Short mmCIF file of C-alpha atoms and ligand atoms in Angstrom, two decimals:
data_model
loop_
_atom_site.label_atom_id
_atom_site.label_comp_id
_atom_site.label_asym_id
_atom_site.label_seq_id
_atom_site.Cartn_x
_atom_site.Cartn_y
_atom_site.Cartn_z
CA MET A 1 177.87 78.73 241.32
CA LEU A 2 176.67 78.23 237.76
CA VAL A 3 172.92 77.68 237.40
CA SER A 4 170.67 76.20 234.74
CA ALA A 5 168.92 78.82 232.62
CA LYS A 6 165.46 77.42 233.44
CA GLU A 7 164.49 79.58 236.38
CA MET A 8 165.80 82.86 234.94
CA LEU A 9 163.96 82.23 231.65
CA THR A 10 160.71 81.15 233.28
CA LYS A 11 160.77 84.42 235.26
CA ALA A 12 161.66 86.41 232.13
CA LYS A 13 158.79 84.91 230.14
CA ALA A 14 156.32 85.65 232.95
CA GLY A 15 157.72 89.16 233.47
CA LYS A 16 157.84 90.00 229.74
CA TYR A 17 161.54 90.75 229.48
CA ALA A 18 164.48 88.85 228.00
CA VAL A 19 167.79 87.58 229.40
CA GLY A 20 170.81 88.25 227.19
CA GLN A 21 173.13 85.51 226.04
CA PHE A 22 176.50 87.11 225.37
CA ASN A 23 179.10 84.95 223.67
CA ILE A 24 182.57 84.80 225.20
CA ASN A 25 185.93 84.48 223.46
CA ASN A 26 188.52 84.97 226.18
CA LEU A 27 189.17 86.28 229.69
CA GLU A 28 188.42 89.94 228.87
CA TRP A 29 185.02 89.06 227.37
CA THR A 30 184.04 86.88 230.30
CA LYS A 31 185.11 89.38 232.95
CA ALA A 32 183.40 92.30 231.17
CA ILE A 33 180.08 90.45 230.87
CA LEU A 34 180.08 89.09 234.43
CA LEU A 35 180.97 92.47 235.98
CA THR A 36 178.27 94.26 233.97
CA ALA A 37 175.63 91.71 234.98
CA GLN A 38 176.61 92.11 238.63
CA GLU A 39 176.63 95.92 238.44
CA LEU A 40 173.17 95.93 236.86
CA ASN A 41 171.83 93.12 239.05
CA SER A 42 170.84 91.18 235.94
CA PRO A 43 170.78 87.46 235.24
CA VAL A 44 173.06 86.50 232.34
CA ILE A 45 173.90 83.61 230.03
CA LEU A 46 177.48 83.17 228.80
CA GLY A 47 177.44 81.59 225.33
CA VAL A 48 180.30 79.47 224.04
CA SER A 49 180.33 78.33 220.42
CA GLU A 50 182.22 75.15 219.58
CA GLY A 51 184.80 77.29 217.75
CA ALA A 52 185.28 79.60 220.74
CA GLY A 53 185.53 76.59 223.05
CA LYS A 54 188.34 75.23 220.91
CA TYR A 55 190.02 78.65 220.80
CA MET A 56 189.97 78.85 224.61
CA THR A 57 191.74 75.43 224.59
CA GLY A 58 188.68 73.35 225.47
CA TYR A 59 185.52 73.30 227.55
CA LYS A 60 187.28 72.35 230.78
CA THR A 61 189.39 75.51 230.59
CA VAL A 62 186.23 77.55 230.05
CA VAL A 63 184.47 75.99 233.04
CA GLY A 64 187.57 76.55 235.21
CA MET A 65 187.88 80.18 234.15
CA VAL A 66 184.19 80.99 234.64
CA ASN A 67 183.92 79.24 238.00
CA GLY A 68 187.09 80.99 239.18
CA MET A 69 185.68 84.38 238.18
CA LEU A 70 182.34 83.77 239.87
CA GLU A 71 184.23 83.25 243.11
CA GLU A 72 187.00 85.85 242.79
CA LEU A 73 184.71 88.61 241.47
CA LYS A 74 182.01 87.69 244.03
CA ILE A 75 179.32 87.33 241.38
CA THR A 76 175.96 86.68 243.02
CA VAL A 77 173.56 87.19 240.08
CA PRO A 78 172.36 84.01 238.28
CA VAL A 79 174.88 82.96 235.61
CA ALA A 80 174.41 80.07 233.17
CA LEU A 81 177.30 78.73 231.07
CA HIS A 82 175.75 77.62 227.80
CA LEU A 83 177.02 75.80 224.70
CA ASP A 84 175.89 77.72 221.61
CA HIS A 85 174.83 75.75 218.49
CA GLY A 86 176.20 72.47 219.79
CA SER A 87 176.58 69.28 217.83
CA TYR A 88 175.50 66.09 219.63
CA GLU A 89 179.17 65.32 220.43
CA GLY A 90 179.81 68.90 221.57
CA CYS A 91 176.81 68.67 223.92
CA MET A 92 178.22 65.48 225.46
CA LYS A 93 181.61 67.13 226.01
CA CYS A 94 180.06 70.17 227.71
CA ILE A 95 177.88 68.03 229.97
CA GLU A 96 181.05 66.21 231.01
CA ALA A 97 183.07 69.43 231.45
CA GLY A 98 180.57 71.09 233.82
CA PHE A 99 178.52 73.50 231.69
CA SER A 100 175.11 74.31 233.22
CA SER A 101 173.24 74.62 229.92
CA ILE A 102 173.53 73.42 226.34
CA MET A 103 172.02 74.10 222.96
CA PHE A 104 171.60 71.20 220.59
CA ASP A 105 171.28 72.60 217.09
CA GLY A 106 169.60 69.85 215.13
CA SER A 107 168.00 72.31 212.70
CA HIS A 108 169.98 70.94 209.74
CA TYR A 109 168.68 67.39 210.31
CA PRO A 110 165.34 66.13 208.98
CA ILE A 111 162.76 66.86 211.72
CA GLU A 112 162.52 63.15 212.75
CA GLU A 113 166.25 63.03 213.46
CA ASN A 114 166.21 66.42 215.23
CA ILE A 115 163.41 65.02 217.44
CA ALA A 116 165.22 61.74 218.17
CA LYS A 117 168.50 63.40 219.17
CA THR A 118 166.80 66.22 221.13
CA LYS A 119 164.78 63.58 223.02
CA GLU A 120 167.93 61.81 224.18
CA LEU A 121 169.42 65.09 225.37
CA VAL A 122 166.21 66.02 227.23
CA LYS A 123 166.66 62.86 229.30
CA ILE A 124 170.35 63.42 230.03
CA THR A 125 170.05 67.13 230.87
CA ALA A 126 167.02 66.51 233.11
CA GLU A 127 169.05 64.01 235.16
CA LYS A 128 171.84 66.58 235.55
CA GLY A 129 169.60 69.56 236.32
CA MET A 130 170.83 71.37 233.20
CA SER A 131 168.85 73.47 230.73
CA LEU A 132 168.53 72.50 227.08
CA GLU A 133 167.85 74.71 224.06
CA ALA A 134 166.64 73.17 220.82
CA GLU A 135 166.33 74.72 217.40
CA VAL A 136 163.87 74.51 214.55
CA GLY A 137 164.48 76.33 211.26
CA SER A 138 168.08 77.40 210.81
CA ILE A 139 169.40 80.87 211.64
CA GLY A 140 170.77 82.57 208.53
CA GLY A 141 174.40 83.61 208.04
CA GLU A 142 177.52 82.11 209.55
CA GLU A 143 178.85 81.87 213.10
CA ASP A 144 182.12 80.11 213.82
CA GLY A 145 181.73 77.75 210.90
CA VAL A 146 178.03 77.00 211.55
CA VAL A 147 176.26 78.11 208.38
CA GLY A 148 172.47 78.40 208.25
CA ALA A 149 170.22 78.86 205.26
CA GLY A 150 167.92 81.14 207.25
CA GLU A 151 164.64 79.24 206.91
CA VAL A 152 161.56 80.35 208.74
CA ALA A 153 160.51 77.66 211.22
CA ASP A 154 157.34 75.60 210.81
CA PRO A 155 155.24 76.35 213.95
CA ASN A 156 153.94 72.76 214.08
CA GLU A 157 157.49 71.41 214.14
CA CYS A 158 158.25 73.92 216.91
CA LYS A 159 155.38 72.47 218.93
CA GLN A 160 156.66 68.92 218.35
CA ILE A 161 160.11 69.85 219.68
CA ALA A 162 158.73 71.97 222.55
CA ASP A 163 156.58 69.02 223.67
CA LEU A 164 159.71 66.90 224.16
CA GLY A 165 160.41 68.89 227.32
CA VAL A 166 163.24 71.17 226.25
CA THR A 167 163.84 74.27 228.41
CA MET A 168 163.85 76.85 225.63
CA LEU A 169 163.31 76.90 221.91
CA ALA A 170 165.12 78.81 219.16
CA ALA A 171 163.13 79.24 215.99
CA GLY A 172 164.28 80.81 212.75
CA ILE A 173 162.06 83.80 211.97
CA GLY A 174 164.19 85.58 209.39
CA ASN A 175 167.02 86.33 211.84
CA ILE A 176 170.67 86.18 210.79
CA HIS A 177 174.00 85.83 212.61
CA GLY A 178 176.28 88.83 212.07
CA LYS A 179 175.34 92.13 210.43
CA TYR A 180 171.99 92.38 208.62
CA PRO A 181 172.07 93.21 204.91
CA ALA A 182 170.56 96.54 203.81
CA ASN A 183 167.69 94.73 202.05
CA TRP A 184 166.78 92.55 205.08
CA LYS A 185 163.02 91.99 205.28
CA GLY A 186 162.91 92.04 209.11
CA LEU A 187 161.63 89.46 211.60
CA ASP A 188 158.54 87.44 210.72
CA PHE A 189 156.25 88.35 213.62
CA GLY A 190 153.31 86.45 212.14
CA VAL A 191 155.23 83.18 212.46
CA LEU A 192 156.57 84.16 215.90
CA ALA A 193 153.02 84.81 217.14
CA GLU A 194 151.90 81.43 215.84
CA ILE A 195 154.85 79.63 217.46
CA GLN A 196 154.09 81.38 220.76
CA LYS A 197 150.40 80.39 220.52
CA LEU A 198 151.28 76.72 219.98
CA THR A 199 154.12 76.46 222.50
CA GLY A 200 152.52 78.45 225.36
CA GLU A 201 154.85 78.84 228.32
CA MET A 202 157.98 77.80 226.44
CA PRO A 203 160.64 80.57 226.57
CA LEU A 204 161.52 81.42 222.95
CA VAL A 205 165.05 82.33 221.88
CA LEU A 206 166.02 84.99 219.37
CA HIS A 207 169.44 84.43 217.80
CA GLY A 208 171.31 87.02 215.77
CA GLY A 209 170.63 89.87 218.23
CA THR A 210 173.27 92.12 216.62
CA GLY A 211 171.72 94.93 214.61
CA ILE A 212 168.02 94.15 215.19
CA PRO A 213 166.27 97.52 215.59
CA GLU A 214 165.01 98.33 219.12
CA GLU A 215 161.35 98.32 218.15
CA MET A 216 161.64 94.82 216.67
CA ILE A 217 163.37 93.60 219.84
CA LYS A 218 160.51 94.97 221.94
CA THR A 219 157.86 93.40 219.71
CA ALA A 220 159.70 90.05 219.80
CA ILE A 221 159.75 90.16 223.62
CA SER A 222 156.02 90.95 223.68
CA LEU A 223 155.48 87.81 221.56
CA GLY A 224 157.26 85.44 223.97
CA VAL A 225 160.98 85.85 223.28
CA SER A 226 162.76 85.57 226.65
CA LYS A 227 166.37 84.93 225.60
CA ILE A 228 168.26 87.04 223.06
CA ASN A 229 171.72 86.10 221.76
CA VAL A 230 174.34 88.75 221.06
CA ASN A 231 177.80 87.99 219.74
CA THR A 232 178.99 90.11 216.80
CA GLU A 233 178.05 93.43 218.43
CA CYS A 234 180.52 92.92 221.30
CA GLN A 235 183.19 91.94 218.76
CA LEU A 236 182.52 95.10 216.73
CA SER A 237 182.65 97.42 219.74
CA PHE A 238 185.82 95.73 221.07
CA ALA A 239 187.51 96.06 217.67
CA ALA A 240 186.48 99.72 217.20
CA ALA A 241 187.80 100.76 220.64
CA THR A 242 191.06 98.85 220.13
CA ARG A 243 191.51 100.41 216.68
CA LYS A 244 191.00 103.88 218.14
CA TYR A 245 193.65 103.24 220.83
CA VAL A 246 196.23 102.02 218.33
CA GLU A 247 195.45 104.66 215.71
CA ALA A 248 195.91 107.36 218.37
CA GLY A 249 199.41 105.90 218.93
CA LYS A 250 198.62 105.10 222.60
CA ASP A 251 200.42 101.75 222.41
CA LEU A 252 203.63 103.68 221.69
CA GLU A 253 203.32 105.99 224.69
CA GLY A 254 205.02 104.77 227.88
CA LYS A 255 203.95 101.20 228.58
CA GLY A 256 200.85 101.48 226.40
CA PHE A 257 201.82 98.19 224.80
CA ASP A 258 201.10 96.31 228.05
CA PRO A 259 198.13 94.03 227.22
CA ARG A 260 196.40 95.22 230.37
CA LYS A 261 196.44 98.73 228.88
CA LEU A 262 196.08 97.79 225.21
CA LEU A 263 192.94 95.71 225.83
CA ALA A 264 191.36 98.06 228.38
CA PRO A 265 189.39 100.28 225.93
CA GLY A 266 187.98 97.18 224.19
CA PHE A 267 187.06 95.72 227.58
CA GLU A 268 185.17 98.92 228.52
CA ALA A 269 183.46 98.89 225.11
CA ILE A 270 182.14 95.35 225.67
CA LYS A 271 180.82 96.46 229.08
CA ALA A 272 179.00 99.39 227.45
CA THR A 273 177.45 97.17 224.76
CA VAL A 274 176.29 94.59 227.31
CA LYS A 275 174.79 97.35 229.50
CA GLU A 276 172.92 98.84 226.55
CA LYS A 277 171.48 95.40 225.63
CA MET A 278 170.48 94.52 229.20
CA GLU A 279 168.63 97.84 229.46
CA LEU A 280 166.87 97.24 226.13
CA PHE A 281 165.98 93.63 227.00
CA GLY A 282 164.58 94.72 230.40
CA SER A 283 166.69 92.34 232.54
CA VAL A 284 168.24 95.08 234.74
CA GLY A 285 167.35 94.56 238.41
CA LYS A 286 165.81 91.14 237.70
CA ALA A 287 168.51 88.97 239.32
P1 LIG B 301 175.00 87.82 216.45
O1 LIG B 301 176.45 87.53 216.27
O2 LIG B 301 174.34 88.21 215.19
O3 LIG B 301 174.76 88.78 217.57
O4 LIG B 301 174.29 86.44 216.86
C1 LIG B 301 174.60 85.82 218.07
C2 LIG B 301 173.95 84.49 218.19
O5 LIG B 301 172.85 84.26 217.77
C3 LIG B 301 174.69 83.42 218.89
O6 LIG B 301 174.12 82.18 218.69
#
């Protein structure tokens, strides 16, 4: 059964580790992430962007697929199904479809409007027992059509949003979706420390997990980050493994063209990436 992300993140914050949110795109992604979480006895959050939801033919299909896998694969670790960077309308659709968690990304609105809309969603998600992530200060780069300027969040605005009763808070601290440019300045730990001081127990969320050096990940966790989002890195490892298979001519040998064979190396590559991240984030054995 899908669960809200509240309990797993409260435990992560207290235990000084982070739970990974891994974005899904299709059946292979979902199965690879769920099996790895079960093998490592780790809680996990499946992220679905609005674009990926559309690609998978809609949120109801996603809920059906994930619930089916939880049962058929006998997954017993805590799993949350979470809308990533949702619009207000997208949040409503996911609540209706049976997601257990949503993110409302109101970071592009003036703070008053972000507060007003987040407040409404706090009420609705509380009634449904769902978790809600809010965002202050946009994440740089682009993800599925959501483009962020990459501002560093104002800690006082973070406190205002945290006080509304959201479950977890994403704050821009110089992080970017996708690969980091060579001249990237790194995460702003001064601002993160200030946000953590003002928001106390609130689990903080680090987006743009792909390509952040290990030491920075560890420092971020020590400063209150308890959820880390990873998307591009699984895409890169899937693509590299698939490329290797095709370039070696394996799809031309026997029935190597069978999608169950063609997609197998990419599937294993996603599993390896997820394992590596869960070990780095410290969530192994924490289910
Ligand atoms: P990356 O694609 O950079 O890993 O970011 C993922 C993310 O933050 C999803 O919201």
